[in-house]
Coordinates of C-alpha atoms in Angstrom, one line a residue:
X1 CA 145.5 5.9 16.0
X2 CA 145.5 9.4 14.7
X3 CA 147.3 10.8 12.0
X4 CA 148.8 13.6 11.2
X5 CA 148.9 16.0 7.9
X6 CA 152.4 15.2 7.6
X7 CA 151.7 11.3 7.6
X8 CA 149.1 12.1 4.7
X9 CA 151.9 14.5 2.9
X10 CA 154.0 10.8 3.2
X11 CA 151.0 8.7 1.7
X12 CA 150.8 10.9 -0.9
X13 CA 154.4 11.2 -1.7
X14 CA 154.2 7.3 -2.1
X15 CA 151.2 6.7 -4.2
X16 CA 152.3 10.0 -6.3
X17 CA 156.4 7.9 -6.6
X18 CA 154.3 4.3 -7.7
X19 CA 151.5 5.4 -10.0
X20 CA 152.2 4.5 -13.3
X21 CA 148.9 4.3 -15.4
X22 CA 147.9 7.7 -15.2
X23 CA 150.2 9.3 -17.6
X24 CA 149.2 12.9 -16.8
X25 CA 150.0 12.9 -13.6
X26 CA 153.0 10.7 -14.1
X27 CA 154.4 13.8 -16.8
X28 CA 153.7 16.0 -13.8
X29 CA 155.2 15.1 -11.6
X30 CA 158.1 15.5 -12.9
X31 CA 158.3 18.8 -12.0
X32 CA 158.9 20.5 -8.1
X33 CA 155.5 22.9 -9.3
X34 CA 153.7 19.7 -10.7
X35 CA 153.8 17.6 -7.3
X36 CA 153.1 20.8 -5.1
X37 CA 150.1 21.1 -7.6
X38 CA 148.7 17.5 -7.2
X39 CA 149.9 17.7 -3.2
X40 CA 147.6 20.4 -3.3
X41 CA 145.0 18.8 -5.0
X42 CA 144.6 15.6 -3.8
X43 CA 144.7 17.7 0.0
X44 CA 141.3 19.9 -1.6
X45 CA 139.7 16.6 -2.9
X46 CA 140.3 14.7 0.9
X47 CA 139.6 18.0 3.1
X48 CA 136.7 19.4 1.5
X49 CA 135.5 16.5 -0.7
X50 CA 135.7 14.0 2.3
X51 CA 136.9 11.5 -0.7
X52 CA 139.4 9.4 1.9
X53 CA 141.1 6.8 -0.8
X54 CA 143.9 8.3 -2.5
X55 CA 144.0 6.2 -5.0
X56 CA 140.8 8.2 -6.0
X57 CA 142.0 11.2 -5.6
X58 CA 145.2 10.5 -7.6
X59 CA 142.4 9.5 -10.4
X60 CA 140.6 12.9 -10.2
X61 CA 143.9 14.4 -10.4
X62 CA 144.5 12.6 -13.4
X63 CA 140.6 13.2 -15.0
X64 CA 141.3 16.9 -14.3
X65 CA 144.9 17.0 -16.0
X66 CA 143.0 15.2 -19.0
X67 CA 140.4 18.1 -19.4
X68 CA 141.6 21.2 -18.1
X69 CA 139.2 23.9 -17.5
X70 CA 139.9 27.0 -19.2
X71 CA 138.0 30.6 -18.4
X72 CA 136.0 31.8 -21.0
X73 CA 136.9 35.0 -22.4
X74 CA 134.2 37.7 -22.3

């Protein structure tokens, strides 16, 4: 069976609605901006990563909310 991005949009709407120990992500999505932002995240960690679990990808998500990167000023 193949699936669609819109099926994947659903599986992630899901796993983002029942995660509930990863705080971070949990205080972001709380926000319309904050779920397009880990949407769009977990999408760049499946489709150029390869990384197929979303569980996983829910954890980067979570990893990278922890520790931010900020550009350096020069």
């Amino acid at each position: 069976m193949e699936y669609t991005e819109r099926d994947l949009d659903e599986l992630i709407s899901l796993s983002i609605k029942e995660c509930e120990s990863l705080p971070y992500l949990c205080q972001f999505k709380t926000t319309e901006q904050g779920r397009k932002l880990i949407f769009q995240r977990v999408k760049e960690h499946i489709f150029t990563r390869g990384i197929a679990n979303i569980d996983t990808c829910l954890a980067l998500v979570e990893q990278e909310l922890t520790e931010p990167y900020i550009e350096p000023n020069n």
